[in-house]
Tab-separated table of C-alpha atoms and ligand atoms in Angstrom:
chain	number	residue	atom	x	y	z
N	1	UNK	CA	-27.528	-43.037	50.109
N	2	UNK	CA	-27.105	-40.118	47.349
N	3	UNK	CA	-28.769	-39.531	43.950
N	4	UNK	CA	-25.640	-38.821	42.562
N	5	UNK	CA	-22.469	-39.766	44.836
N	6	UNK	CA	-19.032	-37.716	43.472
N	7	UNK	CA	-17.215	-38.352	46.352
N	8	UNK	CA	-16.009	-41.793	45.560
N	9	UNK	CA	-14.951	-40.174	41.965
N	10	UNK	CA	-13.463	-37.439	43.703
N	11	UNK	CA	-11.338	-39.851	45.766
N	12	UNK	CA	-10.036	-41.603	42.741
N	13	UNK	CA	-8.247	-38.428	41.156
N	14	UNK	CA	-8.342	-35.889	43.724
N	15	UNK	CA	-4.203	-35.610	43.394
N	16	UNK	CA	-4.738	-34.757	39.477
N	17	UNK	CA	-7.685	-32.551	39.655
N	18	UNK	CA	-5.215	-30.463	42.312
N	19	UNK	CA	-2.140	-30.655	39.918
N	20	UNK	CA	-4.459	-29.248	37.533
N	21	UNK	CA	-5.895	-26.906	39.527
N	22	UNK	CA	-2.734	-25.442	40.728
N	23	UNK	CA	-1.131	-25.673	36.578
N	24	UNK	CA	-3.731	-22.928	35.988
N	25	UNK	CA	-2.989	-20.908	39.694
N	26	UNK	CA	0.322	-20.769	38.520
N	27	UNK	CA	-0.100	-19.925	34.656
N	28	UNK	CA	-3.388	-16.776	35.816
N	29	UNK	CA	-4.687	-17.168	32.073
N	30	UNK	CA	-8.736	-17.935	33.825
N	31	UNK	CA	-10.153	-17.151	31.125
N	32	UNK	CA	-9.554	-18.832	27.189
N	33	UNK	CA	-6.316	-20.476	28.950
N	34	UNK	CA	-4.389	-23.016	27.477
N	35	UNK	CA	-6.303	-25.769	29.164
N	36	UNK	CA	-9.585	-24.663	26.405
N	37	UNK	CA	-8.382	-25.620	23.793
N	38	UNK	CA	-6.752	-28.798	25.158
N	39	UNK	CA	-9.966	-30.403	26.554
N	40	UNK	CA	-11.640	-28.974	23.213
N	41	UNK	CA	-9.099	-31.007	21.042
N	42	UNK	CA	-9.124	-34.112	23.317
N	43	UNK	CA	-13.182	-34.053	23.821
N	44	UNK	CA	-13.782	-33.505	19.436
N	45	UNK	CA	-11.312	-36.762	19.048
N	46	UNK	CA	-13.125	-38.632	21.256
N	47	UNK	CA	-16.433	-37.903	20.048
N	48	UNK	CA	-15.081	-38.349	16.190
N	49	UNK	CA	-15.586	-34.811	14.981
N	50	UNK	CA	-13.483	-32.189	13.467
N	51	UNK	CA	-14.199	-29.002	16.043
N	52	UNK	CA	-15.366	-28.782	19.534
N	53	UNK	CA	-16.030	-25.226	21.206
N	54	UNK	CA	-15.960	-25.073	25.146
N	55	UNK	CA	-18.746	-22.650	26.475
N	56	UNK	CA	-20.127	-21.245	30.042
N	57	UNK	CA	-23.203	-23.759	30.244
N	58	UNK	CA	-25.159	-26.674	28.302
N	59	UNK	CA	-27.582	-23.725	28.146
N	60	UNK	CA	-25.271	-21.767	26.059
N	61	UNK	CA	-24.149	-24.140	23.866
N	62	UNK	CA	-27.506	-24.562	22.773
N	63	UNK	CA	-28.442	-20.345	22.374
N	64	UNK	CA	-24.752	-20.164	20.979
N	65	UNK	CA	-25.860	-23.117	17.995
N	66	UNK	CA	-29.046	-21.304	17.764
N	67	UNK	CA	-27.544	-17.852	17.004
N	68	UNK	CA	-25.129	-19.744	14.563
N	69	UNK	CA	-27.939	-20.526	12.353
N	70	UNK	CA	-28.805	-16.865	12.476
N	71	UNK	CA	-32.361	-17.893	14.582
N	72	UNK	CA	-34.703	-15.345	15.872
N	73	UNK	CA	-38.782	-13.830	15.498
N	74	UNK	CA	-40.035	-15.636	12.748
N	75	UNK	CA	-38.225	-18.486	13.074
N	76	UNK	CA	-40.300	-21.998	14.102
N	77	UNK	CA	-38.013	-24.686	15.591
N	78	UNK	CA	-38.992	-28.724	16.284
N	79	UNK	CA	-38.702	-29.678	19.426
N	80	UNK	CA	-40.055	-32.352	21.838
N	81	UNK	CA	-42.318	-31.126	25.343
N	82	UNK	CA	-40.807	-33.267	27.115
N	83	UNK	CA	-37.187	-32.294	28.449
N	84	UNK	CA	-35.583	-30.024	30.070
N	85	UNK	CA	-37.026	-26.296	30.020
N	86	UNK	CA	-33.775	-24.944	28.357
N	87	UNK	CA	-34.206	-26.928	25.360
N	88	UNK	CA	-37.421	-24.826	24.546
N	89	UNK	CA	-36.150	-21.921	26.280
N	90	UNK	CA	-33.216	-20.634	24.424
N	91	UNK	CA	-35.367	-20.854	21.695
N	92	UNK	CA	-38.163	-18.495	23.113
N	93	UNK	CA	-35.434	-16.355	24.462
N	94	UNK	CA	-34.512	-15.497	20.671
N	95	UNK	CA	-37.746	-14.502	19.868
N	96	UNK	CA	-38.128	-17.317	17.568
N	97	UNK	CA	-40.950	-20.348	18.295
N	98	UNK	CA	-41.321	-24.064	19.384
N	99	UNK	CA	-42.835	-26.240	17.942
N	100	UNK	CA	-43.672	-29.261	19.353
N	101	UNK	CA	-43.443	-32.566	18.953
N	102	UNK	CA	-44.718	-35.429	21.028
N	103	UNK	CA	-42.446	-37.991	22.123
N	104	UNK	CA	-42.257	-42.053	21.765
N	105	UNK	CA	-44.195	-44.104	24.036
N	106	UNK	CA	-40.975	-46.729	24.444
N	107	UNK	CA	-38.061	-44.330	23.556
N	108	UNK	CA	-38.985	-41.501	25.513
N	109	UNK	CA	-37.735	-39.137	22.639
N	110	UNK	CA	-39.072	-37.620	19.470
N	111	UNK	CA	-41.193	-39.412	17.401
N	112	UNK	CA	-39.913	-39.079	13.768
N	113	UNK	CA	-43.322	-39.757	12.397
N	114	UNK	CA	-44.982	-37.241	14.408
N	115	UNK	CA	-42.089	-34.814	13.709
N	116	UNK	CA	-42.618	-35.397	9.709
N	117	UNK	CA	-46.843	-35.024	10.313
N	118	UNK	CA	-45.709	-31.725	12.118
N	119	UNK	CA	-43.604	-30.118	9.247
N	120	UNK	CA	-45.771	-31.074	6.685
N	121	UNK	CA	-48.909	-29.421	8.825
N	122	UNK	CA	-46.955	-26.034	9.491
N	123	UNK	CA	-46.790	-25.973	5.322
N	124	UNK	CA	-50.644	-26.540	4.902
N	125	UNK	CA	-51.188	-23.788	7.683
N	126	UNK	CA	-52.479	-26.902	9.760
N	127	UNK	CA	-54.237	-29.552	10.186
N	128	UNK	CA	-56.779	-30.449	12.519
N	129	UNK	CA	-55.318	-33.389	14.300
N	130	UNK	CA	-51.760	-31.703	15.048
N	131	UNK	CA	-51.476	-29.605	17.141
N	132	UNK	CA	-49.374	-26.167	16.423
N	133	UNK	CA	-48.856	-23.670	18.491
N	134	UNK	CA	-51.430	-20.598	18.246
N	135	UNK	CA	-49.669	-17.578	17.180
N	136	UNK	CA	-48.388	-18.757	14.044
N	137	UNK	CA	-46.390	-15.820	12.305
N	138	UNK	CA	-48.491	-15.453	8.976
N	139	UNK	CA	-44.847	-16.223	6.763
N	140	UNK	CA	-42.850	-18.238	9.642
N	141	UNK	CA	-41.012	-20.678	8.676
N	142	UNK	CA	-39.669	-24.328	10.038
N	143	UNK	CA	-35.656	-24.118	10.129
N	144	UNK	CA	-34.806	-26.118	12.393
N	145	UNK	CA	-34.889	-29.179	14.497
N	146	UNK	CA	-33.540	-30.236	18.449
N	147	UNK	CA	-34.136	-33.641	18.756
N	148	UNK	CA	-33.283	-34.947	22.706
N	149	UNK	CA	-31.307	-37.882	24.198
N	150	UNK	CA	-33.114	-38.036	26.876
N	151	UNK	CA	-31.786	-39.531	30.120
N	152	UNK	CA	-28.383	-40.447	27.892
N	153	UNK	CA	-30.203	-42.528	24.993
N	154	UNK	CA	-29.639	-40.520	21.903
N	155	UNK	CA	-32.585	-40.145	19.396
N	156	UNK	CA	-33.217	-41.508	16.281
N	157	UNK	CA	-30.932	-39.758	14.096
N	158	UNK	CA	-31.390	-41.592	11.032
N	159	UNK	CA	-34.926	-40.883	9.968
N	160	UNK	CA	-34.781	-37.361	12.064
N	161	UNK	CA	-31.735	-36.657	9.765
N	162	UNK	CA	-33.484	-37.674	6.648
N	163	UNK	CA	-36.435	-35.395	7.071
N	164	UNK	CA	-34.770	-32.603	8.251
N	165	UNK	CA	-32.767	-33.043	4.540
N	166	UNK	CA	-36.111	-33.402	2.826
N	167	UNK	CA	-37.492	-30.304	4.522
N	168	UNK	CA	-34.566	-27.663	4.644
N	169	UNK	CA	-34.043	-27.691	8.138
N	170	UNK	CA	-30.952	-28.008	10.390
N	171	UNK	CA	-30.919	-30.667	13.369
N	172	UNK	CA	-29.122	-29.790	16.645
N	173	UNK	CA	-28.476	-32.538	18.852
N	174	UNK	CA	-28.955	-31.557	22.491
N	175	UNK	CA	-26.964	-34.406	24.024
N	176	UNK	CA	-26.767	-32.525	27.697
N	177	UNK	CA	-27.600	-35.859	29.189
N	178	UNK	CA	-25.750	-38.259	26.611
N	179	UNK	CA	-22.301	-37.298	26.419
N	180	UNK	CA	-20.548	-40.345	26.464
N	181	UNK	CA	-23.268	-42.741	24.269
N	182	UNK	CA	-23.329	-43.792	20.773
N	183	UNK	CA	-25.953	-44.374	18.394
N	184	UNK	CA	-25.230	-46.760	15.157
N	185	UNK	CA	-20.963	-46.761	16.463
N	186	UNK	CA	-21.323	-43.071	16.177
N	187	UNK	CA	-21.209	-41.125	19.797
N	188	UNK	CA	-23.226	-38.522	21.088
N	189	UNK	CA	-22.281	-34.500	20.085
N	190	UNK	CA	-21.792	-35.669	16.322
N	191	UNK	CA	-25.339	-37.124	14.824
N	192	UNK	CA	-26.246	-33.579	14.027
N	193	UNK	CA	-25.210	-30.517	12.243
N	194	UNK	CA	-24.042	-29.539	15.730
N	195	UNK	CA	-23.968	-31.399	19.035
N	196	UNK	CA	-24.238	-29.792	22.230
N	197	UNK	CA	-23.488	-30.699	25.716
N	198	UNK	CA	-23.226	-29.701	29.395
N	199	UNK	CA	-20.942	-30.601	32.373
N	200	UNK	CA	-23.315	-29.232	35.045
N	201	UNK	CA	-22.445	-31.515	38.246
N	202	UNK	CA	-25.296	-33.882	37.757
N	203	UNK	CA	-24.178	-34.586	33.866
N	204	UNK	CA	-22.882	-37.733	33.066
N	205	UNK	CA	-19.523	-35.531	32.295
N	206	UNK	CA	-19.591	-33.046	35.073
N	207	UNK	CA	-17.035	-30.240	35.836
N	208	UNK	CA	-17.478	-28.151	39.325
N	209	UNK	CA	-19.806	-25.867	38.475
N	210	UNK	CA	-21.317	-24.662	35.419
N	211	UNK	CA	-19.748	-25.771	31.783
N	212	UNK	CA	-21.103	-26.966	28.280
N	213	UNK	CA	-19.463	-27.855	24.769
N	214	UNK	CA	-20.651	-27.809	21.221
N	215	UNK	CA	-19.266	-30.520	18.508
N	216	UNK	CA	-19.511	-29.620	14.792
N	217	UNK	CA	-17.905	-31.020	11.549
N	218	UNK	CA	-18.366	-27.972	9.971
N	219	UNK	CA	-15.931	-25.540	9.679
N	220	UNK	CA	-17.451	-22.143	8.963
N	221	UNK	CA	-20.089	-23.244	11.564
N	222	UNK	CA	-16.978	-23.443	14.152
N	223	UNK	CA	-15.668	-20.088	13.291
N	224	UNK	CA	-19.286	-18.669	14.033
N	225	UNK	CA	-19.950	-20.966	17.480
N	226	UNK	CA	-15.751	-19.190	18.701
N	227	UNK	CA	-17.191	-16.075	16.712
N	228	UNK	CA	-20.539	-16.150	19.161
N	229	UNK	CA	-18.379	-17.096	22.260
N	230	UNK	CA	-16.984	-14.113	22.681
N	231	UNK	CA	-19.343	-11.252	21.661
N	232	UNK	CA	-19.649	-12.200	18.309
N	233	UNK	CA	-15.807	-11.331	17.992
N	234	UNK	CA	-13.968	-10.817	14.255
N	235	UNK	CA	-10.324	-10.467	13.962
N	236	UNK	CA	-10.195	-9.953	17.500
N	237	UNK	CA	-12.220	-9.113	20.716
N	238	UNK	CA	-12.246	-5.328	19.493
N	239	UNK	CA	-13.463	-5.738	15.928
N	240	UNK	CA	-17.294	-7.302	16.302
N	241	UNK	CA	-18.881	-9.144	12.922
N	242	UNK	CA	-21.997	-10.099	14.828
N	243	UNK	CA	-23.859	-9.974	18.272
N	244	UNK	CA	-22.767	-12.504	20.435
N	245	UNK	CA	-22.623	-13.615	24.189
N	246	UNK	CA	-19.834	-13.787	26.934
N	247	UNK	CA	-20.181	-17.795	26.985
N	248	UNK	CA	-16.761	-18.989	27.495
N	249	UNK	CA	-15.909	-21.887	29.629
N	250	UNK	CA	-13.699	-20.680	33.021
N	251	UNK	CA	-10.193	-22.479	32.586
N	252	UNK	CA	-10.436	-23.857	35.915
N	253	UNK	CA	-13.308	-25.808	35.157
N	254	UNK	CA	-11.589	-27.146	32.177
N	255	UNK	CA	-8.837	-28.451	33.608
N	256	UNK	CA	-11.114	-30.046	36.590
N	257	UNK	CA	-12.836	-31.496	32.883
N	258	UNK	CA	-9.245	-32.857	31.708
N	259	UNK	CA	-8.966	-35.028	35.178
N	260	UNK	CA	-12.301	-36.430	35.293
N	261	UNK	CA	-12.123	-37.379	31.594
N	262	UNK	CA	-8.840	-39.587	32.601
N	263	UNK	CA	-11.569	-41.855	33.733
N	264	UNK	CA	-14.869	-41.029	32.055
N	265	UNK	CA	-14.640	-44.277	29.347
N	266	UNK	CA	-13.814	-46.652	32.043
N	267	UNK	CA	-16.891	-44.848	34.333
N	268	UNK	CA	-19.455	-45.026	30.936
N	269	UNK	CA	-18.607	-48.914	31.319
N	270	UNK	CA	-19.563	-48.797	34.767
N	271	UNK	CA	-22.666	-47.295	33.941
N	272	UNK	CA	-23.999	-49.523	31.796
N	273	UNK	CA	-23.166	-52.426	34.887
N	274	UNK	CA	-25.042	-50.227	37.456
N	275	UNK	CA	-27.830	-50.077	34.609
N	276	UNK	CA	-27.767	-53.857	33.513
N	277	UNK	CA	-27.739	-54.900	37.398
N	278	UNK	CA	-30.926	-52.464	37.802
N	279	UNK	CA	-32.687	-54.720	35.000
N	280	UNK	CA	-31.596	-57.969	36.572
N	281	UNK	CA	-32.238	-56.887	40.048
N	282	UNK	CA	-35.784	-55.566	38.888
N	283	UNK	CA	-36.305	-59.389	37.045
N	284	UNK	CA	-35.637	-61.345	40.212
N	285	UNK	CA	-37.336	-59.264	42.473
N	286	UNK	CA	-40.542	-58.813	40.529
N	287	UNK	CA	-42.016	-62.343	40.393
N	288	UNK	CA	-44.888	-62.815	38.531
N	289	UNK	CA	-46.377	-59.736	36.730
N	290	UNK	CA	-44.229	-56.646	36.699
N	291	UNK	CA	-46.225	-53.632	36.412
N	292	UNK	CA	-43.388	-51.352	36.136
N	293	UNK	CA	-42.254	-50.370	32.402
N	294	UNK	CA	-38.751	-49.036	31.107
N	295	UNK	CA	-37.197	-46.838	28.624
N	296	UNK	CA	-36.318	-49.131	25.419
N	297	UNK	CA	-32.845	-48.910	24.308
N	298	UNK	CA	-33.171	-50.059	20.924
N	299	UNK	CA	-29.894	-51.930	19.038
N	300	UNK	CA	-28.468	-49.497	17.397
N	301	UNK	CA	-28.077	-47.421	20.613
N	302	UNK	CA	-25.984	-47.167	23.561
N	303	UNK	CA	-26.988	-44.908	26.321
N	304	UNK	CA	-24.560	-43.519	28.885
N	305	UNK	CA	-27.544	-43.658	31.902
N	306	UNK	CA	-27.889	-39.885	32.593
N	307	UNK	CA	-30.848	-40.581	34.464
N	308	UNK	CA	-31.928	-44.394	35.361
N	309	UNK	CA	-36.055	-43.735	34.497
N	310	UNK	CA	-38.698	-46.206	35.953
N	311	UNK	CA	-42.244	-45.829	34.660
N	312	UNK	CA	-45.097	-46.484	37.774
N	313	UNK	CA	-48.672	-48.212	36.525
N	314	UNK	CA	-50.219	-44.779	37.742
N	315	UNK	CA	-49.627	-40.944	39.433
N	316	UNK	CA	-50.906	-43.014	42.926
N	317	UNK	CA	-48.425	-45.968	42.458
N	318	UNK	CA	-45.769	-43.493	41.950
N	319	UNK	CA	-46.282	-41.389	45.188
N	320	UNK	CA	-47.149	-44.792	47.113
N	321	UNK	CA	-43.412	-46.078	45.720
N	322	UNK	CA	-41.719	-42.244	46.390
N	323	UNK	CA	-43.216	-42.527	49.731
N	324	UNK	CA	-41.925	-45.890	50.349
N	325	UNK	CA	-38.246	-44.999	49.094
N	326	UNK	CA	-38.041	-42.222	51.217
N	327	UNK	CA	-38.707	-43.903	54.688
N	328	UNK	CA	-36.140	-46.128	54.052
N	329	UNK	CA	-33.642	-43.213	52.731
N	330	UNK	CA	-33.275	-43.310	49.194
N	331	UNK	CA	-33.629	-40.133	47.259
N	332	UNK	CA	-35.535	-40.089	44.014
N	333	UNK	CA	-36.551	-37.504	41.684
N	334	UNK	CA	-39.030	-36.712	39.221
N	335	UNK	CA	-38.126	-36.206	35.476
N	336	UNK	CA	-39.957	-34.027	34.509
N	337	UNK	CA	-43.429	-33.334	36.316
N	338	UNK	CA	-44.571	-31.010	33.992
N	339	UNK	CA	-44.173	-31.279	30.327
N	340	UNK	CA	-42.967	-27.984	28.248
N	341	UNK	CA	-46.386	-27.230	26.510
N	342	UNK	CA	-47.841	-26.584	30.028
N	343	UNK	CA	-45.627	-24.924	31.347
N	344	UNK	CA	-46.840	-20.694	32.316
N	345	UNK	CA	-43.316	-20.195	31.029
N	346	UNK	CA	-44.823	-21.810	27.686
N	347	UNK	CA	-48.593	-20.203	27.808
N	348	UNK	CA	-48.154	-18.060	24.920
N	349	UNK	CA	-47.699	-20.913	22.652
N	350	UNK	CA	-51.687	-21.824	23.268
N	351	UNK	CA	-51.503	-25.488	23.538
N	352	UNK	CA	-53.424	-27.557	26.052
N	353	UNK	CA	-54.198	-30.422	27.822
N	354	UNK	CA	-54.131	-33.228	25.880
N	355	UNK	CA	-52.222	-31.996	22.752
N	356	UNK	CA	-49.325	-34.234	23.715
N	357	UNK	CA	-50.589	-37.440	25.310
N	358	UNK	CA	-47.715	-39.774	25.055
N	359	UNK	CA	-45.467	-36.886	27.284
N	360	UNK	CA	-48.339	-36.236	29.572
N	361	UNK	CA	-48.722	-39.286	30.139
N	362	UNK	CA	-44.820	-40.108	30.908
N	363	UNK	CA	-44.476	-36.717	33.162
N	364	UNK	CA	-47.546	-38.446	35.582
N	365	UNK	CA	-46.043	-41.996	35.854
N	366	UNK	CA	-42.125	-41.117	35.682
N	367	UNK	CA	-39.642	-41.267	38.903
N	368	UNK	CA	-36.062	-41.675	38.635
N	369	UNK	CA	-33.609	-43.944	41.139
N	370	UNK	CA	-29.506	-43.036	42.116
N	371	UNK	CA	-27.627	-43.904	39.020
N	372	UNK	CA	-23.980	-43.040	39.067
N	373	UNK	CA	-21.187	-45.138	38.413
N	374	UNK	CA	-19.916	-46.071	41.613
N	375	UNK	CA	-23.819	-47.337	42.904
N	376	UNK	CA	-22.938	-50.525	45.097
N	377	UNK	CA	-24.987	-53.654	44.219
N	378	UNK	CA	-25.834	-53.974	48.259
N	379	UNK	CA	-26.910	-50.082	47.479
N	380	UNK	CA	-28.870	-51.035	44.817
N	381	UNK	CA	-30.864	-54.138	45.869
N	382	UNK	CA	-32.210	-51.794	48.865
N	383	UNK	CA	-33.496	-49.375	46.526
N	384	UNK	CA	-35.246	-52.475	43.949
N	385	UNK	CA	-36.617	-54.061	46.912
N	386	UNK	CA	-37.930	-50.778	48.634
N	387	UNK	CA	-39.970	-50.187	45.371
N	388	UNK	CA	-40.880	-53.516	44.871
N	389	UNK	CA	-42.487	-53.512	48.511
N	390	UNK	CA	-44.322	-50.774	47.397
N	391	UNK	CA	-45.695	-52.623	44.107
N	392	UNK	CA	-46.627	-55.466	45.873
N	393	UNK	CA	-48.857	-53.648	48.661
B	401	PLP	C1	-29.043	-29.982	31.536
B	401	PLP	C2	-29.743	-29.010	30.489
B	401	PLP	C3	-29.599	-28.919	29.270
B	401	PLP	C4	-28.739	-27.691	30.303
B	401	PLP	O1	-27.958	-27.260	30.650
B	401	PLP	P1	-27.229	-26.494	31.533
B	401	PLP	O2	-25.351	-26.619	31.327
B	401	PLP	O3	-27.671	-27.352	33.167
B	401	PLP	O4	-27.035	-25.244	30.925
B	401	PLP	C5	-30.150	-28.479	28.244
B	401	PLP	N1	-31.251	-29.323	27.889
B	401	PLP	C6	-30.984	-30.619	28.327
B	401	PLP	C7	-31.790	-31.279	27.918
B	401	PLP	C8	-30.347	-31.014	29.857
B	401	PLP	O5	-30.754	-31.596	30.623
């Protein structure tokens, strides 16, 4: 069994992938070929925004979105410590300072109450009960917020956007794990000033390498993003109006994504079915008290189940469960074993263990099981039985 099995999907669309790659080989425009704009138009339409800007990875999408907001030294960007390193890495890379806000214990996404507390504490130069980064440079101001749609579940954008408006901050949606999900009938990537996603092979919509995309309704921002993607180009490549990056998506990857997108809406539904089956199986097989906890999906949201993650009662029980799964040949993963404020890369922020108790608790107990649109019921039964067996020991 594989954690994410991409082979069934490939069998379904292999002919289309080969045909689309052959077209790229025929026209030879490996960089900025016509497939890029076609894909941008197609995905902007799916997401429901005016502009889409394809780029080389989800990390570049976030980096470009921050650059488009002229983020640099002296800027504070609020995000969560319970995410993949890239979310906060790009903030530090630009010389700005990540300010962490703990997540909600049930949705695992940014806690909007803590967000506002943190912004207020920053404006007052600190409050004893709100952990803030140590090297808070004099005059440093909060500029923006990056909520993360963790495991495919959209963060709580209504309160987050309202807080942002009140305090004059921008919001960048880290939708790297949530392409295809929805919040109050709006698709992810359309829920903030800019939405950023990733097409890394393990993400819901994926290419055969690295890829990403920015989405926005703001025409000026879209123009900046296009410029930043190609070294800050102006009217042409050799007029440079700002500092940018080489952040283009390869034409071949766009061709592959176009083939994959043909069946993507159907795969989103299959993902829901696989997740519902997991929930039903856990209810069935966990007779009596169920010691496991699951990510809560609020009624106004649709998750795309980028990961199916489960909370064990404690770290020891998690180890026992993962060992049990390993013995029966079921792969598993831990997203994420160390919250970002305790990573060496962010040591300079001066955070301490205990600063973000919810993230730290989740990191000690969480694990993820195989999740993809083609997971079979018999495989899911085996996985759930494996977990239940370890729990009842
Ligand atoms: C995968 C991921 C990224 C980065 O995407 P890449 O395409 O791997 O650069 C950023 N944020 C989150 C939450 C992710 O899961």
